[in-house]
Short mmCIF file of C-alpha atoms and ligand atoms in Angstrom, two decimals:
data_model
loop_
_atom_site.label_atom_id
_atom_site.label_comp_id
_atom_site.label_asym_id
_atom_site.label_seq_id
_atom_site.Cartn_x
_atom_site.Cartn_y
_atom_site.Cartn_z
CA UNK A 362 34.34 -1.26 -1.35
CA UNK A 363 33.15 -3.64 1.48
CA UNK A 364 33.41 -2.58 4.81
CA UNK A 365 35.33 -5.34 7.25
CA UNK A 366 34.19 -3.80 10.25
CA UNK A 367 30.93 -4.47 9.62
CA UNK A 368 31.30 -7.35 8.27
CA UNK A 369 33.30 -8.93 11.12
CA UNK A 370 30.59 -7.29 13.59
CA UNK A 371 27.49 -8.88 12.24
CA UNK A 372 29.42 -12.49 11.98
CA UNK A 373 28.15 -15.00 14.87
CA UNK A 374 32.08 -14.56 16.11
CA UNK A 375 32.53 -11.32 15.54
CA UNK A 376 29.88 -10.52 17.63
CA UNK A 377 31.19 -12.23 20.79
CA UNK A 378 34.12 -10.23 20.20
CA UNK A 379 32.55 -7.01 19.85
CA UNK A 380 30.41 -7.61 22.80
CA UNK A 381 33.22 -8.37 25.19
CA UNK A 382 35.33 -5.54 24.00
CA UNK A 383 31.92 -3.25 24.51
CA UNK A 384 33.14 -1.71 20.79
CA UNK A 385 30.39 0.02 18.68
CA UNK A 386 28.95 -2.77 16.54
CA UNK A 387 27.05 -1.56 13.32
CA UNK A 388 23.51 -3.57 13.36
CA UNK A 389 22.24 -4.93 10.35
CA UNK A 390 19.62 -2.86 8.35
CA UNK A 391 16.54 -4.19 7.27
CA UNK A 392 16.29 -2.40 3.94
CA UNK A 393 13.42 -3.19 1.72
CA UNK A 394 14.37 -3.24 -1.91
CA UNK A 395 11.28 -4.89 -3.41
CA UNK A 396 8.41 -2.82 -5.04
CA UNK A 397 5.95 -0.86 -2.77
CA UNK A 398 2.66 -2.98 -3.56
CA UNK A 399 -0.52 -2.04 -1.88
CA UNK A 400 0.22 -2.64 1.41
CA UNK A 401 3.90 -2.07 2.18
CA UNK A 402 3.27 -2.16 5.91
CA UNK A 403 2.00 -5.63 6.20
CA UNK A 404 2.76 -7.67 9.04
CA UNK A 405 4.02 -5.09 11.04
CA UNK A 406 1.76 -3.60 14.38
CA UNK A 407 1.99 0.12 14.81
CA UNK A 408 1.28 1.89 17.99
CA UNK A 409 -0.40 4.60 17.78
CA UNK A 410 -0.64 7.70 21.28
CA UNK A 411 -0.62 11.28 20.80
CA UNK A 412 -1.59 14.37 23.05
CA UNK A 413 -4.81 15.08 24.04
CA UNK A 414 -5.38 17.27 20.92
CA UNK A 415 -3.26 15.17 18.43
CA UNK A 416 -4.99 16.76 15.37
CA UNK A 417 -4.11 13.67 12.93
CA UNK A 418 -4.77 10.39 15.39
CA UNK A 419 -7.86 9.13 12.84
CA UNK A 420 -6.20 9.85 9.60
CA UNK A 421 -2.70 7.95 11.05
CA UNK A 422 -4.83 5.05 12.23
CA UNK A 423 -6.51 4.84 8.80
CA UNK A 424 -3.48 5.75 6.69
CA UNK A 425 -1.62 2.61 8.72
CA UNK A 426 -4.32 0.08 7.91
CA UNK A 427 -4.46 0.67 4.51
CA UNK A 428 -1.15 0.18 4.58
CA UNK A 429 -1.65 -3.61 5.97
CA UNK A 430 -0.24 -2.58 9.65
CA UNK A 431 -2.05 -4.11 12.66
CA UNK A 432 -2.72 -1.56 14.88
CA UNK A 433 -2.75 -4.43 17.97
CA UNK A 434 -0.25 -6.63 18.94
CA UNK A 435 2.47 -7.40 21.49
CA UNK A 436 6.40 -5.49 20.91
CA UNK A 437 4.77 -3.15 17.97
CA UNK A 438 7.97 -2.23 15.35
CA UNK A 439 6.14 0.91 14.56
CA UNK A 440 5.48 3.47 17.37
CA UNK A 441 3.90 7.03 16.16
CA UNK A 442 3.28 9.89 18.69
CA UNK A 443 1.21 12.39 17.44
CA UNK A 444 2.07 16.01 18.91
CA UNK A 445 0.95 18.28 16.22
CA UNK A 446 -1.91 19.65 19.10
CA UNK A 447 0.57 20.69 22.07
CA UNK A 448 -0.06 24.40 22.34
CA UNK A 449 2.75 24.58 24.86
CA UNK A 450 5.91 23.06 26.08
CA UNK A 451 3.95 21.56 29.27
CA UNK A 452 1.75 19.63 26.82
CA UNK A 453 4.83 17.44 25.69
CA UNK A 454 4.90 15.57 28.71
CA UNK A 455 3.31 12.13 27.05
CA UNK A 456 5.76 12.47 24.47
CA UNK A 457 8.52 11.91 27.17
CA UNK A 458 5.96 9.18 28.91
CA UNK A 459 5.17 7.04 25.53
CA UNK A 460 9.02 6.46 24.97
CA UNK A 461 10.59 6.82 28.12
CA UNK A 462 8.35 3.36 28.84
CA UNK A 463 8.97 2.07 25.67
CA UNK A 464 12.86 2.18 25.20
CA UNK A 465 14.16 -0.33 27.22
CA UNK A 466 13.24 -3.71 25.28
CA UNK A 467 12.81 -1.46 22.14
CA UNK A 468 12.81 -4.58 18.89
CA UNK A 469 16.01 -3.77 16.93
CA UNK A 470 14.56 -2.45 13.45
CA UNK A 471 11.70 -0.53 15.39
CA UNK A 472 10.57 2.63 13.50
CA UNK A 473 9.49 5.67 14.93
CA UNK A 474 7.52 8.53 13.83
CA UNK A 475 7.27 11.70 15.70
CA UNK A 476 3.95 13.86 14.04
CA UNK A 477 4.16 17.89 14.64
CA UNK A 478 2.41 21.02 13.32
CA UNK A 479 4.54 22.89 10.82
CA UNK A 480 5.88 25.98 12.65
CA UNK A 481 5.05 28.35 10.17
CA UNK A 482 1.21 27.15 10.76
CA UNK A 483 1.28 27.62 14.26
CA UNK A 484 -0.91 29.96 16.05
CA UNK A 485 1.29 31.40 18.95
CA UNK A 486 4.43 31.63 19.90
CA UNK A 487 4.54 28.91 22.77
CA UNK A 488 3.17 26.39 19.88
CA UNK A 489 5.75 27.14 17.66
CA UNK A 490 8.04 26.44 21.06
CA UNK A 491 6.30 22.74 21.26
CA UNK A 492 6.44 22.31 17.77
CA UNK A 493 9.98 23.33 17.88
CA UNK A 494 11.11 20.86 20.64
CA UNK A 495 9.99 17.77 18.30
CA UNK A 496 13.15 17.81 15.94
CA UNK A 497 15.66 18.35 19.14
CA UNK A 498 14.01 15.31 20.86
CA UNK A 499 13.66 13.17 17.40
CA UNK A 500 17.25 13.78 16.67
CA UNK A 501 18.47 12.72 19.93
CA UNK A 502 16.11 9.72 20.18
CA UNK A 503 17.47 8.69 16.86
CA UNK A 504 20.76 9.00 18.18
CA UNK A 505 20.21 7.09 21.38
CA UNK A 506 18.58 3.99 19.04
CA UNK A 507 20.48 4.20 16.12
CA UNK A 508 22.82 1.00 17.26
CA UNK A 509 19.89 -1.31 17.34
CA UNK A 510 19.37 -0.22 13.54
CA UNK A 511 16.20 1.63 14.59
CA UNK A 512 14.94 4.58 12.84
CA UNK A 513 13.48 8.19 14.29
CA UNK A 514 11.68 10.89 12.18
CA UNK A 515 9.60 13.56 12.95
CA UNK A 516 7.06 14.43 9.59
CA UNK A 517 5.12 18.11 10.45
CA UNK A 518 2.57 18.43 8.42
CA UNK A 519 1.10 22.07 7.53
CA UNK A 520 -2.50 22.92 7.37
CA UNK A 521 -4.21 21.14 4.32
CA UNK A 522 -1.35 18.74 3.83
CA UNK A 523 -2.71 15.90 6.48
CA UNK A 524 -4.23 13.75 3.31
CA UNK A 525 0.11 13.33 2.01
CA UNK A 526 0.51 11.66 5.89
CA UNK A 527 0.18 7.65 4.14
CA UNK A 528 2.57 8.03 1.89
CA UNK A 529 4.75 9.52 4.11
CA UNK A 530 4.40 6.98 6.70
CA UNK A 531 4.60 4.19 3.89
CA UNK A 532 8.32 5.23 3.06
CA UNK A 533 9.21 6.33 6.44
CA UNK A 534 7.88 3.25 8.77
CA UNK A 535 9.27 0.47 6.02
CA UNK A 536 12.56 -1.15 4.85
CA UNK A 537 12.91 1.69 2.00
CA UNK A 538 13.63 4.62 4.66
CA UNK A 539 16.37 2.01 6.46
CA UNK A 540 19.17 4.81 6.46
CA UNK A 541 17.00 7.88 6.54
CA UNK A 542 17.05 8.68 11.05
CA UNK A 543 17.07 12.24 12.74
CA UNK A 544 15.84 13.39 9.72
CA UNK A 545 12.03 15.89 9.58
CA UNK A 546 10.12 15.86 6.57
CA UNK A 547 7.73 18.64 5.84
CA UNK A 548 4.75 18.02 4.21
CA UNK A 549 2.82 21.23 2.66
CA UNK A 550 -0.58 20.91 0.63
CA UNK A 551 0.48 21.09 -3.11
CA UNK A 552 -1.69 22.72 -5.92
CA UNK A 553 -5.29 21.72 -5.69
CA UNK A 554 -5.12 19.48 -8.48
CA UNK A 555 -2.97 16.91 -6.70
CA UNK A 556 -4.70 14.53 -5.31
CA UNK A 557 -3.17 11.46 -3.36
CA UNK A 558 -3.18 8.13 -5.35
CA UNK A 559 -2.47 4.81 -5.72
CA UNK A 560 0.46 3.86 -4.03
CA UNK A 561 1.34 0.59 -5.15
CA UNK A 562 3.39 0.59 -8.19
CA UNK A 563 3.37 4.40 -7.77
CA UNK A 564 5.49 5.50 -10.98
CA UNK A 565 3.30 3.39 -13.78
CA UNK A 566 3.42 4.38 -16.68
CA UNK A 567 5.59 7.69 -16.19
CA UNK A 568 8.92 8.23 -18.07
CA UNK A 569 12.01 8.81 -16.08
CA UNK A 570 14.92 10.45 -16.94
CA UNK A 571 18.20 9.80 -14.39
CA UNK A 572 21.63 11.50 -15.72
CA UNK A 573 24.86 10.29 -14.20
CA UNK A 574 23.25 6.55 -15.12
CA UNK A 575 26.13 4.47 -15.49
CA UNK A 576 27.12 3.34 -12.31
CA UNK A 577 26.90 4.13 -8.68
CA UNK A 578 24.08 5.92 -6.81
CA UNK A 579 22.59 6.86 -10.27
CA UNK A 580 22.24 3.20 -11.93
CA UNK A 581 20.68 1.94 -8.16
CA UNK A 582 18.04 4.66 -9.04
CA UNK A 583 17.96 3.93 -12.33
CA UNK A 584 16.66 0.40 -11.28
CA UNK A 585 14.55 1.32 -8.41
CA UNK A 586 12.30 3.59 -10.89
CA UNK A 587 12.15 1.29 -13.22
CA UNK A 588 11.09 -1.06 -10.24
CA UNK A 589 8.59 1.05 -9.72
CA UNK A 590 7.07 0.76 -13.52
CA UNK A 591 8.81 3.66 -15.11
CA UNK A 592 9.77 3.92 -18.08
CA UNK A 593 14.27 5.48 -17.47
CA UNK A 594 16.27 7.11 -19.82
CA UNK A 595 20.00 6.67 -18.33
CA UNK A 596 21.96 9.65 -19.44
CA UNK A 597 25.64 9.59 -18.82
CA UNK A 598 29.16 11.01 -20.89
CA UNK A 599 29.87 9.33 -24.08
CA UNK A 600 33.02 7.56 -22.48
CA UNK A 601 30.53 5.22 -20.31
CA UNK A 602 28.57 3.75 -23.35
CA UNK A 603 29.17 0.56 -22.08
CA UNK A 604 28.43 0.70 -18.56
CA UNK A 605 25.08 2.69 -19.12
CA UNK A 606 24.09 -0.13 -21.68
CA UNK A 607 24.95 -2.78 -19.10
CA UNK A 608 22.82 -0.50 -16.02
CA UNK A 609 19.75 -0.02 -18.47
CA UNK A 610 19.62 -3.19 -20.02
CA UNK A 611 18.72 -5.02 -17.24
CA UNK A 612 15.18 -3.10 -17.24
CA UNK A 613 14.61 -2.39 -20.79
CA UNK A 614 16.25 1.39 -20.11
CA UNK A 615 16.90 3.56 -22.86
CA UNK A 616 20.57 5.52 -22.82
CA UNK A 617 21.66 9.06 -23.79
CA UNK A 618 24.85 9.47 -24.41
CA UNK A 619 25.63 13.22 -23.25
CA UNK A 620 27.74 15.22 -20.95
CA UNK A 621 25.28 17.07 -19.23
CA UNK A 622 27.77 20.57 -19.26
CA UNK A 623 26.63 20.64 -22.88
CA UNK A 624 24.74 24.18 -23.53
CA UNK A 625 22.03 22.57 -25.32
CA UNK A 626 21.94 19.44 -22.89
CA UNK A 627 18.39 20.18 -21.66
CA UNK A 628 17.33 20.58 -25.61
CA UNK A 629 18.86 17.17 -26.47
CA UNK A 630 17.22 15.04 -23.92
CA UNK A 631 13.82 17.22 -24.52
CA UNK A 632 13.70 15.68 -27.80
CA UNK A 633 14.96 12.35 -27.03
CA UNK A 634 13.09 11.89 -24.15
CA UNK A 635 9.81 13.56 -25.28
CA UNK A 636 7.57 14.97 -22.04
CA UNK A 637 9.26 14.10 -18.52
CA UNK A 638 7.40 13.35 -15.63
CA UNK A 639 10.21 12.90 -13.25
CA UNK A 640 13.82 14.34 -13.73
CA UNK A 641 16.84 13.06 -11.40
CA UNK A 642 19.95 15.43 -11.90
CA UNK A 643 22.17 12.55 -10.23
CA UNK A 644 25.57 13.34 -12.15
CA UNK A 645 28.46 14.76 -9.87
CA UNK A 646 32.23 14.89 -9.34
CA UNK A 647 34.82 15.23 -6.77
CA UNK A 648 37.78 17.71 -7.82
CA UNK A 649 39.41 18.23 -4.15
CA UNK A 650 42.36 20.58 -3.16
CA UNK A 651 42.54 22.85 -0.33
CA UNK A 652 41.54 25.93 -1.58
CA UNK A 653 44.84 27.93 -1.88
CA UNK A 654 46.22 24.84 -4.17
CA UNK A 655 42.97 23.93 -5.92
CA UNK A 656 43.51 24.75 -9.94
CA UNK A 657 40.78 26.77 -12.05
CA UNK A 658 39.82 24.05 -14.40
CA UNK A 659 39.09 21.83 -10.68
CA UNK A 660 36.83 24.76 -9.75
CA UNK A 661 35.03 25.21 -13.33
CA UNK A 662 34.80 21.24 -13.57
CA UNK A 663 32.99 20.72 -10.45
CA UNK A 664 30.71 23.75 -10.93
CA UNK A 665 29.73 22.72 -14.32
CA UNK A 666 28.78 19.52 -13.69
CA UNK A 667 27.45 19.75 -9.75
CA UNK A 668 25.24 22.98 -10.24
CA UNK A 669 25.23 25.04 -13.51
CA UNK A 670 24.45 22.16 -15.69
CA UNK A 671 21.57 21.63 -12.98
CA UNK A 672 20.19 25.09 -13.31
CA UNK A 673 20.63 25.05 -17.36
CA UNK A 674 18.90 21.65 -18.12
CA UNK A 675 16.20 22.77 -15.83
CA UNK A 676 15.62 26.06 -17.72
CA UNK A 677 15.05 24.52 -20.75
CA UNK A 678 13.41 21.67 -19.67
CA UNK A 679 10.76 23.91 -17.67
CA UNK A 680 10.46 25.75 -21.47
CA UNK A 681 7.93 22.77 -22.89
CA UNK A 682 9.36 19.42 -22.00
CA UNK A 683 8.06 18.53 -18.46
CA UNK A 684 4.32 16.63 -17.59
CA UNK A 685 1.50 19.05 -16.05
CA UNK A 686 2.77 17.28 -12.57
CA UNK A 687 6.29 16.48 -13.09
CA UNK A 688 8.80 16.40 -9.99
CA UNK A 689 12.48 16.81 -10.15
CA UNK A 690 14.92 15.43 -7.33
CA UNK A 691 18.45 16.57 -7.19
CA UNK A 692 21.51 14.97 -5.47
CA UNK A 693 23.13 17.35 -2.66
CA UNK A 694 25.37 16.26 -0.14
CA UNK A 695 25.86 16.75 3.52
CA UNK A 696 29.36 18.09 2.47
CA UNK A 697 27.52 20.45 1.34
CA UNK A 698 25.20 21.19 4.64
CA UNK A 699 29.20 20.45 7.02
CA UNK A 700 31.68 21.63 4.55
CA UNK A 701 34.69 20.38 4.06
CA UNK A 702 38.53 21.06 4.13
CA UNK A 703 39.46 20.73 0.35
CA UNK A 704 36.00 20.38 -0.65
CA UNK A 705 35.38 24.62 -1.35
CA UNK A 706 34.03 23.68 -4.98
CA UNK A 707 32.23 20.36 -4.22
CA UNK A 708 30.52 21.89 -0.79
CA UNK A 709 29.31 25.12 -2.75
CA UNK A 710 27.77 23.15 -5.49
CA UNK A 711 26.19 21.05 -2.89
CA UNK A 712 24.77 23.44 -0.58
CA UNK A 713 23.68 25.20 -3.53
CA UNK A 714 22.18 22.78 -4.97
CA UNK A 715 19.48 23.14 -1.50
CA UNK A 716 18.74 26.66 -2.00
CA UNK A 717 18.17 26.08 -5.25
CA UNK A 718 15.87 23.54 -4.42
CA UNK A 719 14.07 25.98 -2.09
CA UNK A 720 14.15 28.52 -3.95
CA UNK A 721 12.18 27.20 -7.40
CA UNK A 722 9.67 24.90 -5.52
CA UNK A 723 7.01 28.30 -5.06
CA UNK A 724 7.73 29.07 -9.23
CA UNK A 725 7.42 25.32 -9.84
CA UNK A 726 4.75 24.52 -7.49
CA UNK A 727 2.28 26.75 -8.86
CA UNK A 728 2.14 24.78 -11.66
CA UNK A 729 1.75 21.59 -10.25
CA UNK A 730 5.35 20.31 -10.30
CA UNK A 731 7.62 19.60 -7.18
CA UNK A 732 11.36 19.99 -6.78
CA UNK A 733 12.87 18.28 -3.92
CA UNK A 734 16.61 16.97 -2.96
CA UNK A 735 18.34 14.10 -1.41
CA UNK A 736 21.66 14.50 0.62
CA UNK A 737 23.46 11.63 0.69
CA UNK A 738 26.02 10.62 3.49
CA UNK A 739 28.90 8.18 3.19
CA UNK A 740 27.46 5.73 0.53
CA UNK A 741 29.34 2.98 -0.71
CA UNK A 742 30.93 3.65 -4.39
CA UNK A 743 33.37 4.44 -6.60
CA UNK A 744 33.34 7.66 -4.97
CA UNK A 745 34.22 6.85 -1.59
CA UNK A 746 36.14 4.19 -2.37
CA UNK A 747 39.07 7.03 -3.30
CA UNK A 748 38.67 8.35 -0.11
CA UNK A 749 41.99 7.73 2.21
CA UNK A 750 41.11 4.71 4.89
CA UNK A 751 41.38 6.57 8.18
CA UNK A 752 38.86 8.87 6.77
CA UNK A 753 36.78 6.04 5.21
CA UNK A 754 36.64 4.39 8.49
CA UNK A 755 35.29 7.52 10.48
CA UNK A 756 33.30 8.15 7.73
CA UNK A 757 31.37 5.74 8.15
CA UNK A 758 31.47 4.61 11.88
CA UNK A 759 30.52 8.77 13.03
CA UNK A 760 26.86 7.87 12.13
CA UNK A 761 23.93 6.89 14.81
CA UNK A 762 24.14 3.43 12.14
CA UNK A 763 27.29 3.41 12.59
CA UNK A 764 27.87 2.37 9.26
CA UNK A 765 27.95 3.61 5.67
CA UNK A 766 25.05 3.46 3.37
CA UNK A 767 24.15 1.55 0.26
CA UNK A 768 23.35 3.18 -3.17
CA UNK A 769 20.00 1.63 -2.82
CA UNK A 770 19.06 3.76 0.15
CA UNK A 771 19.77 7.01 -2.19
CA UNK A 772 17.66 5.44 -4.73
CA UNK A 773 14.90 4.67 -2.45
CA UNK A 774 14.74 8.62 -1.06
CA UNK A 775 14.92 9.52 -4.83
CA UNK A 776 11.85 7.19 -5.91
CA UNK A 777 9.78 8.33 -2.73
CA UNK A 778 10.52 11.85 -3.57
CA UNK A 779 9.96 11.65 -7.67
CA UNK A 780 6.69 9.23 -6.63
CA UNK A 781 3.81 11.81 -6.60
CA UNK A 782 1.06 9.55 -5.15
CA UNK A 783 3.96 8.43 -1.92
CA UNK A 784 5.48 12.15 -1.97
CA UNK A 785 2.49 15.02 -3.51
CA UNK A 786 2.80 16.58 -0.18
CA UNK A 787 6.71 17.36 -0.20
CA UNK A 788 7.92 19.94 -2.40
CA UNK A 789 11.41 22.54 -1.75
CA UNK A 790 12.81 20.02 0.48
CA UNK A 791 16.16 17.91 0.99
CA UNK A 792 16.20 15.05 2.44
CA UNK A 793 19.13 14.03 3.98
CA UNK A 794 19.64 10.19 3.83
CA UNK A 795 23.04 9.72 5.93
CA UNK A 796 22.16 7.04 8.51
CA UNK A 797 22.74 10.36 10.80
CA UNK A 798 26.20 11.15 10.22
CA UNK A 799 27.48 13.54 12.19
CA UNK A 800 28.43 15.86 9.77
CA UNK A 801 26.67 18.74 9.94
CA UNK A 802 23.85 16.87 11.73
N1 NAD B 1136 29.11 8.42 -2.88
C1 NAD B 1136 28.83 9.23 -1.87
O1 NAD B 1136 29.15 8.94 -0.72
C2 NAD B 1136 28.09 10.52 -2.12
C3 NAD B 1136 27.83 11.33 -1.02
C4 NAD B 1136 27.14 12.51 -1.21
C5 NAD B 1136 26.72 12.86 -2.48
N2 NAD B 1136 26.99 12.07 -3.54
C6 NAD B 1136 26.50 12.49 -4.85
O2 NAD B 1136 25.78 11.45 -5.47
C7 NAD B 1136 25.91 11.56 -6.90
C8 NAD B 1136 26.38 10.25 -7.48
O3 NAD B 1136 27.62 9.90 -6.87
P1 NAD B 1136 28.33 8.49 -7.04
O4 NAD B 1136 29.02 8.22 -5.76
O5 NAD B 1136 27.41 7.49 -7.59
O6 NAD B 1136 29.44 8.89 -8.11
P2 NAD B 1136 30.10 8.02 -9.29
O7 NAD B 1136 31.37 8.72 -9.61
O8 NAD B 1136 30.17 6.58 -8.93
O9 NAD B 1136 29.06 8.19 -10.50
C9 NAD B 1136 28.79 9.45 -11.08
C10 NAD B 1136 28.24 9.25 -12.46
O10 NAD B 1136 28.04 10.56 -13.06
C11 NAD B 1136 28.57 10.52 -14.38
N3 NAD B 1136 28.99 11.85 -14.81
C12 NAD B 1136 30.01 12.58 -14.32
N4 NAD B 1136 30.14 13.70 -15.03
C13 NAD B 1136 29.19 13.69 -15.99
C14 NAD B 1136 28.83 14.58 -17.03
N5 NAD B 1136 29.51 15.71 -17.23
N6 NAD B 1136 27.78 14.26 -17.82
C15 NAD B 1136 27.10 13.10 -17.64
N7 NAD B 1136 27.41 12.22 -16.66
C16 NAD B 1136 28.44 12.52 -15.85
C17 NAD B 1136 29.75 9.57 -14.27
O11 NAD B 1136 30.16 9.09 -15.55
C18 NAD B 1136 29.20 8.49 -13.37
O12 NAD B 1136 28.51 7.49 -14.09
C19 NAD B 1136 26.86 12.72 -7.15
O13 NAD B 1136 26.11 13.90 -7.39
C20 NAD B 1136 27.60 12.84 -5.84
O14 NAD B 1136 28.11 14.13 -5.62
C21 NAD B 1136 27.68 10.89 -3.39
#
C-alpha cells in the first residue's frame, strides 16, 4: 500500500507546496539495506563529548573507528554524549550545552546517541535521578528532530556490558536503525562465554529459522538473515506453499510447510531444521471486534497463533534443538504496549508476548542464549493495508517520522537482535521500531 502523502511530499513540487502550506512533510529515510561489512560507519564523522566522568569516552572513540567513522570533520552526522558518570541532576548541564549548540543547522539524517549508566547499577539515589532524566530528554529530542529524518537513542549500559557498546552503536548510528528514534536499549553483560565478535557478515554460517515466512515483515527478515550469511528455514501454513517458495528462493531458503498452532510444531521443525542458532517467532494475525461482539473462535485464533504457539515451540525447542548460544526474537507490537479499541485479543498477545520476553531471558541467559523482541509500529503490509483510511492516515502521520515504516526496518531490528557478535549484550528486551509513534510512546 503506497502512501501518497509521502510521496507527493518528497516530490520537487510537492515540496513547494508543503512548504508554503507549513504542513508536516515526512523526510526521506536513509535506510541502509546492504550487508553490515567491517566498517558500517564509513564515511561518516562522529562527535564525540560527555561529562566530566563519562565512564565509556575511550571505548566509544575506539568502538567508532573500527567502525570506519572519522572522529574529525566539519557538520558530524553522528553526535554521542556520554552521561553514564553524572552522579547528580546538576551534572547534566553539558548534555543541555552539546545539543542546545548543535540543533539549529542539525544535517537531516543526523544520528544521535545518548550513553547512560543502567539504573539498576547505580550507586545512589540522585544517580539513578541523572540516569533517569536521559530517556525523558532522548525522547523529546527525538521528537523535536524527527521531521528532518534524524534519529535519537539513549543505549545504558550496565556494569561489565561496556565491551557490547560497538555493536550497538554499529546498528544504532547507521541506515539499518532508520525507523528505530526515542527508543533506549539496555545492554547487560551476558554469560562469560560470550565474547564480542566479528561484526561483518555477523550471522555466517548459522541456521535461521523465521515462521510466518511467506510474505510481509517475515519474508523482509527472511532475506535480511540470509543477507547476513545465514542459512533460513521459512516456515509458514500449508495454504502459502507458493509464496514461501517464491520468498526463499531468492536466497537458496529452505520452506516448512506448518501451521505453527500444531502441538508438535516445535518437534517438527526440531527435526527438520536440526540445531537452531537463531529462532524468529514472526507469524501473527489480526481477529478485531470490540470486545462485547468479538466471537470465541476470534479470541482462540489470535491467542493460538500470537502467543501460545510462541510459548509451545519454545518449550520444545529449549528441550535439545537450540545452539549452546542461540537467540530468539519475537514480534510484539506497540498495540500491545497502547492497546487498542477492538484489539482485546491482539493487544494481550502482544503485550504478552514482552513479559514473556522478560521473563525467560534470566532461565535462558544462564545458558548462554538471549531472548529479545521487536515492536513494530505502522509498517507497510498486507496487514495495514485492511486498516480503514482515516485510520491509515493517522497511523502513520502520529509518528516523530511522520510516516509509516517499511518491512525492512522490522527485519533490520530482528537481524541486529538475532546477530550475537552486533547484539551479545542485549538480552529480555523489546525493541520498539515505530519511527516514534505516538502510541503508547
Ligand atoms: N504490519 C504491521 O504494521 C505490524 C505492526 C505490529 C506488529 N506486527 C506483527 O508483525 C508480524 C508480521 O505481520 P505482517 O504485517 O507481516 O503480517 P502478514 O499478514 O502480512 O503476514 C503474516 C504471515 O504469518 C503467516 N501465518 C499466519 N498464521 C500462521 C500460522 N498459524 N502458522 C504459520 N504461519 C502463519 C501468514 O501466512 C503470513 O505469511 C505479526 O506478528 C504482526 O502481528 C505487524
Amino acid at each position: 500500500m503506497s502512501d501518497r502523502y509521502l510521496a507527493l511530499a518528497q516530490s520537487p513540487l510537492g515540496r513547494q507546496f508543503f512548504s508554503a502550506l507549513n504542513l508536516p512533510a515526512p523526510p526521506r529515510l536513509a535506510r541502509e539495506l546492504q550487508a553490515y561489512g567491517p566498517q558500517p560507519l564509513a564515511g561518516k564523522t562522529a562527535l564525540v563529548a560527555g561529562v566530566p566522568q563519562a565512564r565509556h569516552r575511550t571505548t566509544l572513540e575506539a568502538a567508532l573507528r573500527g567502525a570506519g567513522a572519522s572522529l574529525s570533520g566539519d557538520k558530524p552526522a553522528l553526535l554521542l554524549f556520554d552521561a553514564s558518570g553524572a552522579t547528580g541532576p546538576a551534572e547534566l548541564k553539558p548534555l543541555y550545552a552539546f545539543f542546545h549548540e548543535r540543533l539549529a543547522g542539525l544535517p537531516g539524517g543526523t544520528h544521535v546517541v545518548v550513553i547512560g549508566r543502567a539504573p539498576a547499577s547505580c550507586d545512589s539515589a540522585a544517580e539513578a535521578a541523572a540516569a533517569g532524566a536521559l530517556s525523558g530528554f532522548v525522547k523529546s529530542l527525538a521528537k523535536e528532530i524527527g521531521r528532518k529524518g534524524a534519529t535519537a537513542n539513549l543505549v545504558t549500559v550496565a556494569d561489565g556490558a561496556e565491551a557490547w557498546l560497538g555493536g550497538a552503536l554499529r546498528f544504532l548510528l547507521s541506515g539499518h536503525a532508520a525507523f528505530v528514534t526515542g527508543q533506549t536499549l539496555p545492554l547487560t553483560p551476558p554469560a562469560r562465554s560470550l565474547k564480542p565478535g566479528d561484526c561483518s557478515r555477523p550471522l555466517d554460517g548459522k541456521t535461521a529459522l523465521v515462521t510466518g515466512a511467506a510474505r510481509g515483515i517475515g519474508a523482509a527478515i527472511a532475506r535480511s538473515l540470509a543477507r547476513e550469511g545465514a542459512h533460513v528455514i521459512g516456515v509458514d501454513r500449508p495454504q502459502e506453499e507458493a509464496a514461501l517458495q517464491g520468498t526463499l528462493a531468492a536466497f537458496d531458503g529452505k520452506p516448512l510447510l506448518l501451521d505453527v498452532t500444531a502441538a508438535d510444531a516445535g518437534e517438527r521443525i526440531a527435526e527438520a531444521a536440526g540445531q537452531l542458532d537463531l529462532v524468529v517467532h514472526n507469524a501473527g494475525v489480526t481477529r478485531d471486534k470490540l470486545l462485547r461482539n468479538m466471537p470465541e473462535h476470534f479470541w482462540d485464533m489470535v491467542l493460538g497463533i500470537n502467543l501460545e504457539a510462541i510459548v509451545r515451540i519454545n518449550e520444545q525447542l529449549l528441550a535439545g534443538a537450540l545452539a549452546p548460544q542461540a537467540r530468539m526474537v519475537c514480534i510484539s507490537s506497540i498495540g500491545g504496549i497502547a492497546g487498542n479499541a477492538g484489539q482485546t485479543n491482539y493487544a494481550a498477545t502482544k503485550s504478552g508476548v514482552i513479559s514473556y520476553v522478560a521473563a525467560l531471558a534470566a532461565e535462558v541467559g544462564k545458558r548462554g542464549m538471549a531472548i529479545n523482541a521487536v515492536a513494530p509500529g505502522f509498517i507497510e503490509t498486507q496487514m495495514t493495508a485492511s486498516i480503514p483510511p482515516a485510520n491509515r492516515f493517522f497511523g502513520r502521520r502520529m509518528s516523530a517520522l511522520l510516516q509509516g515504516g517499511l518491512p525492512e526496518d522490522i527485519a533490520e531490528a530482528v537481524t541486529f537482535l538475532g546477530a550475537a557478535p552486533l547484539s551479545g549484550g542485549v538480552n529480555g528486551v523489546t525493541l520498539r521500531v515505530c519511527g516514534q509513534n505516538w502510541l503508547g510512546a
